């Protein structure tokens, strides 16, 4: 139940930022917009699907300015994220990180992880799934090949020359031939 919309009516949403910039459109986001975005993202409670939908709502950019090695921290700033929310008219609204996190009710760490994966080009989650079927495929094929190469030898129970009728005086040979033709059995 971790990946689901806990507040589908968006009652808990309020714009926390007070931006004066005209580029960010946080003040234009309504609770109906947040409700639609949450419905879009959390429609299926599967982590891989949710991550892919969130990846469509963020835009990854690499910083234009390179910092010198002395001022860089251990990791440095590798990516810059732009956050978008869709309103009811399906227009993309550029919002700040606080508004985006409040609208989707997810942590900053999850967003940064999705952003770095999108920058690397691998959004699809690789955890779970089928790992056993391909693991022993080569061994299965070698066993099948070995069994296919074995030569069959006839057992002593199944002899090449079977008699249709026993060689005894009690059974009439013509009767055996008739029974064999009618029923299709060997006596």
PDB file of C-alpha atoms in Angstrom:
ATOM      1  CA  UNK A   1       0.000   0.000   0.000  1.00  0.00           C
ATOM      2  CA  UNK A   2       3.083   2.184  -0.167  1.00  0.00           C
ATOM      3  CA  UNK A   3       2.532   3.349  -3.735  1.00  0.00           C
ATOM      4  CA  UNK A   4      -0.992   4.644  -3.671  1.00  0.00           C
ATOM      5  CA  UNK A   5      -2.940   7.854  -3.443  1.00  0.00           C
ATOM      6  CA  UNK A   6      -3.792   8.265   0.233  1.00  0.00           C
ATOM      7  CA  UNK A   7      -5.764  11.489  -0.313  1.00  0.00           C
ATOM      8  CA  UNK A   8      -7.605  11.182  -3.649  1.00  0.00           C
ATOM      9  CA  UNK A   9      -9.593  14.384  -3.079  1.00  0.00           C
ATOM     10  CA  UNK A  10      -6.378  16.422  -2.569  1.00  0.00           C
ATOM     11  CA  UNK A  11      -7.705  17.888   0.679  1.00  0.00           C
ATOM     12  CA  UNK A  12      -4.200  18.058   2.128  1.00  0.00           C
ATOM     13  CA  UNK A  13      -2.737  20.160  -0.704  1.00  0.00           C
ATOM     14  CA  UNK A  14      -1.854  23.794  -0.218  1.00  0.00           C
ATOM     15  CA  UNK A  15       0.682  25.904  -2.066  1.00  0.00           C
ATOM     16  CA  UNK A  16       3.525  26.453   0.388  1.00  0.00           C
ATOM     17  CA  UNK A  17       5.798  28.563  -1.792  1.00  0.00           C
ATOM     18  CA  UNK A  18       5.471  32.268  -2.450  1.00  0.00           C
ATOM     19  CA  UNK A  19       7.397  32.828  -5.652  1.00  0.00           C
ATOM     20  CA  UNK A  20       7.552  36.213  -7.249  1.00  0.00           C
ATOM     21  CA  UNK A  21       9.088  34.886 -10.456  1.00  0.00           C
ATOM     22  CA  UNK A  22       6.830  34.776 -13.464  1.00  0.00           C
ATOM     23  CA  UNK A  23       8.468  31.622 -14.841  1.00  0.00           C
ATOM     24  CA  UNK A  24       7.084  29.424 -12.064  1.00  0.00           C
ATOM     25  CA  UNK A  25       3.326  28.925 -12.120  1.00  0.00           C
ATOM     26  CA  UNK A  26       2.792  27.514  -8.634  1.00  0.00           C
ATOM     27  CA  UNK A  27      -0.038  29.946  -7.858  1.00  0.00           C
ATOM     28  CA  UNK A  28      -2.039  28.663 -10.868  1.00  0.00           C
ATOM     29  CA  UNK A  29      -2.242  25.088  -9.537  1.00  0.00           C
ATOM     30  CA  UNK A  30      -5.658  24.290  -8.086  1.00  0.00           C
ATOM     31  CA  UNK A  31      -6.814  21.360  -5.991  1.00  0.00           C
ATOM     32  CA  UNK A  32      -8.657  19.981  -9.037  1.00  0.00           C
ATOM     33  CA  UNK A  33      -5.365  19.964 -10.947  1.00  0.00           C
ATOM     34  CA  UNK A  34      -3.661  18.115  -8.100  1.00  0.00           C
ATOM     35  CA  UNK A  35      -6.548  15.658  -7.961  1.00  0.00           C
ATOM     36  CA  UNK A  36      -6.158  14.923 -11.703  1.00  0.00           C
ATOM     37  CA  UNK A  37      -2.372  14.553 -11.417  1.00  0.00           C
ATOM     38  CA  UNK A  38      -2.665  12.177  -8.464  1.00  0.00           C
ATOM     39  CA  UNK A  39      -5.275  10.147 -10.314  1.00  0.00           C
ATOM     40  CA  UNK A  40      -2.958   9.953 -13.346  1.00  0.00           C
ATOM     41  CA  UNK A  41       0.116   8.943 -11.345  1.00  0.00           C
ATOM     42  CA  UNK A  42      -1.429   6.583  -8.792  1.00  0.00           C
ATOM     43  CA  UNK A  43      -3.999   4.869 -11.023  1.00  0.00           C
ATOM     44  CA  UNK A  44      -2.076   1.573 -10.811  1.00  0.00           C
ATOM     45  CA  UNK A  45      -0.234   0.996  -7.510  1.00  0.00           C
ATOM     46  CA  UNK A  46       2.876  -0.529  -9.133  1.00  0.00           C
ATOM     47  CA  UNK A  47       6.220   1.157  -8.465  1.00  0.00           C
ATOM     48  CA  UNK A  48       7.625   0.837 -11.989  1.00  0.00           C
ATOM     49  CA  UNK A  49       4.515   2.344 -13.568  1.00  0.00           C
ATOM     50  CA  UNK A  50       4.409   5.191 -11.033  1.00  0.00           C
ATOM     51  CA  UNK A  51       8.111   5.954 -11.586  1.00  0.00           C
ATOM     52  CA  UNK A  52       7.605   6.097 -15.348  1.00  0.00           C
ATOM     53  CA  UNK A  53       4.657   8.478 -14.959  1.00  0.00           C
ATOM     54  CA  UNK A  54       6.634  10.726 -12.607  1.00  0.00           C
ATOM     55  CA  UNK A  55       9.510  10.673 -15.106  1.00  0.00           C
ATOM     56  CA  UNK A  56       7.123  12.156 -17.675  1.00  0.00           C
ATOM     57  CA  UNK A  57       6.355  15.019 -15.276  1.00  0.00           C
ATOM     58  CA  UNK A  58       9.987  16.019 -14.700  1.00  0.00           C
ATOM     59  CA  UNK A  59      12.544  17.314 -17.136  1.00  0.00           C
ATOM     60  CA  UNK A  60      16.234  16.601 -16.633  1.00  0.00           C
ATOM     61  CA  UNK A  61      18.818  19.182 -17.635  1.00  0.00           C
ATOM     62  CA  UNK A  62      22.541  19.213 -17.168  1.00  0.00           C
ATOM     63  CA  UNK A  63      23.994  22.387 -15.652  1.00  0.00           C
ATOM     64  CA  UNK A  64      25.450  24.745 -18.245  1.00  0.00           C
ATOM     65  CA  UNK A  65      28.184  26.109 -16.032  1.00  0.00           C
ATOM     66  CA  UNK A  66      31.031  23.831 -14.994  1.00  0.00           C
ATOM     67  CA  UNK A  67      32.451  24.467 -11.559  1.00  0.00           C
ATOM     68  CA  UNK A  68      36.133  24.231 -10.851  1.00  0.00           C
ATOM     69  CA  UNK A  69      37.372  21.146  -9.051  1.00  0.00           C
ATOM     70  CA  UNK A  70      38.201  23.117  -5.911  1.00  0.00           C
ATOM     71  CA  UNK A  71      34.632  24.313  -5.391  1.00  0.00           C
ATOM     72  CA  UNK A  72      32.970  21.007  -6.239  1.00  0.00           C
ATOM     73  CA  UNK A  73      31.757  18.853  -3.400  1.00  0.00           C
ATOM     74  CA  UNK A  74      32.336  15.114  -3.424  1.00  0.00           C
ATOM     75  CA  UNK A  75      29.478  14.464  -5.854  1.00  0.00           C
ATOM     76  CA  UNK A  76      28.754  17.872  -7.311  1.00  0.00           C
ATOM     77  CA  UNK A  77      25.578  18.857  -9.084  1.00  0.00           C
ATOM     78  CA  UNK A  78      25.187  16.440 -11.954  1.00  0.00           C
ATOM     79  CA  UNK A  79      21.628  17.271 -13.010  1.00  0.00           C
ATOM     80  CA  UNK A  80      19.002  19.972 -12.701  1.00  0.00           C
ATOM     81  CA  UNK A  81      15.333  19.059 -12.571  1.00  0.00           C
ATOM     82  CA  UNK A  82      12.363  21.050 -13.813  1.00  0.00           C
ATOM     83  CA  UNK A  83       9.013  20.021 -12.369  1.00  0.00           C
ATOM     84  CA  UNK A  84       5.725  20.137 -14.259  1.00  0.00           C
ATOM     85  CA  UNK A  85       2.132  19.512 -13.272  1.00  0.00           C
ATOM     86  CA  UNK A  86      -0.725  19.175 -15.718  1.00  0.00           C
ATOM     87  CA  UNK A  87      -3.888  21.144 -15.181  1.00  0.00           C
ATOM     88  CA  UNK A  88      -7.401  20.096 -16.191  1.00  0.00           C
ATOM     89  CA  UNK A  89      -6.846  21.444 -19.723  1.00  0.00           C
ATOM     90  CA  UNK A  90      -3.707  19.241 -20.080  1.00  0.00           C
ATOM     91  CA  UNK A  91      -1.381  22.243 -20.086  1.00  0.00           C
ATOM     92  CA  UNK A  92       2.016  21.802 -18.484  1.00  0.00           C
ATOM     93  CA  UNK A  93       2.625  24.169 -15.593  1.00  0.00           C
ATOM     94  CA  UNK A  94       6.199  24.756 -14.456  1.00  0.00           C
ATOM     95  CA  UNK A  95       6.249  24.568 -10.652  1.00  0.00           C
ATOM     96  CA  UNK A  96       8.850  24.570  -7.914  1.00  0.00           C
ATOM     97  CA  UNK A  97      10.053  21.501  -6.066  1.00  0.00           C
ATOM     98  CA  UNK A  98       8.000  22.223  -2.929  1.00  0.00           C
ATOM     99  CA  UNK A  99       4.745  22.414  -4.883  1.00  0.00           C
ATOM    100  CA  UNK A 100       5.594  19.290  -6.872  1.00  0.00           C
ATOM    101  CA  UNK A 101       6.404  17.273  -3.742  1.00  0.00           C
ATOM    102  CA  UNK A 102       3.274  18.537  -1.969  1.00  0.00           C
ATOM    103  CA  UNK A 103       1.096  17.726  -4.977  1.00  0.00           C
ATOM    104  CA  UNK A 104       2.323  14.144  -5.371  1.00  0.00           C
ATOM    105  CA  UNK A 105       3.009  13.430  -1.682  1.00  0.00           C
ATOM    106  CA  UNK A 106       6.366  11.781  -2.335  1.00  0.00           C
ATOM    107  CA  UNK A 107       9.814  12.384  -0.932  1.00  0.00           C
ATOM    108  CA  UNK A 108      12.594  14.415  -2.484  1.00  0.00           C
ATOM    109  CA  UNK A 109      14.856  11.372  -2.497  1.00  0.00           C
ATOM    110  CA  UNK A 110      12.467   9.429  -4.744  1.00  0.00           C
ATOM    111  CA  UNK A 111      12.293  12.333  -7.194  1.00  0.00           C
ATOM    112  CA  UNK A 112      16.088  12.650  -7.325  1.00  0.00           C
ATOM    113  CA  UNK A 113      16.461   8.909  -7.888  1.00  0.00           C
ATOM    114  CA  UNK A 114      13.977   8.997 -10.762  1.00  0.00           C
ATOM    115  CA  UNK A 115      15.732  12.072 -12.181  1.00  0.00           C
ATOM    116  CA  UNK A 116      19.182  10.464 -12.126  1.00  0.00           C
ATOM    117  CA  UNK A 117      17.820   7.298 -13.731  1.00  0.00           C
ATOM    118  CA  UNK A 118      16.153   9.376 -16.423  1.00  0.00           C
ATOM    119  CA  UNK A 119      19.426  11.226 -17.037  1.00  0.00           C
ATOM    120  CA  UNK A 120      21.227   7.890 -17.431  1.00  0.00           C
ATOM    121  CA  UNK A 121      18.512   6.666 -19.774  1.00  0.00           C
ATOM    122  CA  UNK A 122      17.234   3.804 -17.632  1.00  0.00           C
ATOM    123  CA  UNK A 123      13.877   4.581 -16.094  1.00  0.00           C
ATOM    124  CA  UNK A 124      12.658   0.999 -15.968  1.00  0.00           C
ATOM    125  CA  UNK A 125      12.993  -0.629 -12.561  1.00  0.00           C
ATOM    126  CA  UNK A 126      15.069  -3.773 -12.625  1.00  0.00           C
ATOM    127  CA  UNK A 127      14.064  -5.264  -9.273  1.00  0.00           C
ATOM    128  CA  UNK A 128      11.929  -8.367  -9.086  1.00  0.00           C
ATOM    129  CA  UNK A 129      10.600 -10.259 -12.056  1.00  0.00           C
ATOM    130  CA  UNK A 130      11.608 -13.582 -13.541  1.00  0.00           C
ATOM    131  CA  UNK A 131      15.270 -14.421 -13.032  1.00  0.00           C
ATOM    132  CA  UNK A 132      15.219 -18.228 -12.904  1.00  0.00           C
ATOM    133  CA  UNK A 133      13.912 -19.167 -16.331  1.00  0.00           C
ATOM    134  CA  UNK A 134      16.983 -17.889 -18.175  1.00  0.00           C
ATOM    135  CA  UNK A 135      19.465 -18.940 -15.515  1.00  0.00           C
ATOM    136  CA  UNK A 136      19.548 -22.641 -16.394  1.00  0.00           C
ATOM    137  CA  UNK A 137      18.626 -22.336 -20.082  1.00  0.00           C
ATOM    138  CA  UNK A 138      22.087 -23.423 -21.254  1.00  0.00           C
ATOM    139  CA  UNK A 139      22.087 -26.447 -18.946  1.00  0.00           C
ATOM    140  CA  UNK A 140      18.609 -27.484 -20.115  1.00  0.00           C
ATOM    141  CA  UNK A 141      19.678 -27.277 -23.746  1.00  0.00           C
ATOM    142  CA  UNK A 142      22.822 -29.339 -23.108  1.00  0.00           C
ATOM    143  CA  UNK A 143      20.789 -32.051 -21.321  1.00  0.00           C
ATOM    144  CA  UNK A 144      18.256 -32.128 -24.182  1.00  0.00           C
ATOM    145  CA  UNK A 145      21.091 -32.410 -26.701  1.00  0.00           C
ATOM    146  CA  UNK A 146      22.717 -35.239 -24.716  1.00  0.00           C
ATOM    147  CA  UNK A 147      19.432 -37.165 -24.491  1.00  0.00           C
ATOM    148  CA  UNK A 148      18.837 -36.627 -28.205  1.00  0.00           C
ATOM    149  CA  UNK A 149      22.264 -38.108 -29.024  1.00  0.00           C
ATOM    150  CA  UNK A 150      21.637 -41.318 -27.067  1.00  0.00           C
ATOM    151  CA  UNK A 151      21.068 -44.383 -29.247  1.00  0.00           C
ATOM    152  CA  UNK A 152      18.063 -46.441 -28.327  1.00  0.00           C
ATOM    153  CA  UNK A 153      18.585 -50.158 -27.930  1.00  0.00           C
ATOM    154  CA  UNK A 154      15.751 -52.632 -27.989  1.00  0.00           C
ATOM    155  CA  UNK A 155      15.030 -54.349 -24.757  1.00  0.00           C
ATOM    156  CA  UNK A 156      14.920 -58.113 -24.524  1.00  0.00           C
ATOM    157  CA  UNK A 157      11.216 -57.828 -23.764  1.00  0.00           C
ATOM    158  CA  UNK A 158      10.471 -56.355 -27.187  1.00  0.00           C
ATOM    159  CA  UNK A 159      11.875 -58.679 -29.782  1.00  0.00           C
ATOM    160  CA  UNK A 160      12.019 -57.916 -33.470  1.00  0.00           C
ATOM    161  CA  UNK A 161      10.312 -61.088 -34.566  1.00  0.00           C
ATOM    162  CA  UNK A 162       7.077 -61.608 -32.748  1.00  0.00           C
ATOM    163  CA  UNK A 163       4.799 -64.423 -33.578  1.00  0.00           C
ATOM    164  CA  UNK A 164       1.181 -63.602 -34.009  1.00  0.00           C
ATOM    165  CA  UNK A 165       0.053 -66.999 -32.781  1.00  0.00           C
ATOM    166  CA  UNK A 166       1.737 -69.263 -30.316  1.00  0.00           C
ATOM    167  CA  UNK A 167       3.155 -72.466 -31.718  1.00  0.00           C
ATOM    168  CA  UNK A 168       0.912 -74.840 -29.912  1.00  0.00           C
ATOM    169  CA  UNK A 169      -1.473 -77.512 -31.011  1.00  0.00           C
ATOM    170  CA  UNK A 170      -4.409 -76.092 -29.039  1.00  0.00           C
ATOM    171  CA  UNK A 171      -4.894 -72.906 -31.136  1.00  0.00           C
ATOM    172  CA  UNK A 172      -6.085 -73.003 -34.723  1.00  0.00           C
ATOM    173  CA  UNK A 173      -3.843 -70.747 -36.927  1.00  0.00           C
ATOM    174  CA  UNK A 174      -6.806 -69.627 -39.047  1.00  0.00           C
ATOM    175  CA  UNK A 175      -8.587 -68.453 -35.908  1.00  0.00           C
ATOM    176  CA  UNK A 176      -5.570 -66.357 -34.948  1.00  0.00           C
ATOM    177  CA  UNK A 177      -5.502 -64.691 -38.364  1.00  0.00           C
ATOM    178  CA  UNK A 178      -9.226 -63.841 -38.152  1.00  0.00           C
ATOM    179  CA  UNK A 179      -8.896 -62.413 -34.645  1.00  0.00           C
ATOM    180  CA  UNK A 180      -5.931 -60.359 -35.748  1.00  0.00           C
ATOM    181  CA  UNK A 181      -7.833 -58.856 -38.680  1.00  0.00           C
ATOM    182  CA  UNK A 182     -11.078 -58.182 -36.773  1.00  0.00           C
ATOM    183  CA  UNK A 183      -9.750 -56.811 -33.547  1.00  0.00           C
ATOM    184  CA  UNK A 184      -6.284 -55.691 -34.542  1.00  0.00           C
ATOM    185  CA  UNK A 185      -4.655 -57.506 -31.648  1.00  0.00           C
ATOM    186  CA  UNK A 186      -1.795 -59.911 -31.612  1.00  0.00           C
ATOM    187  CA  UNK A 187      -2.357 -63.056 -29.687  1.00  0.00           C
TER     188      UNK A 187
END
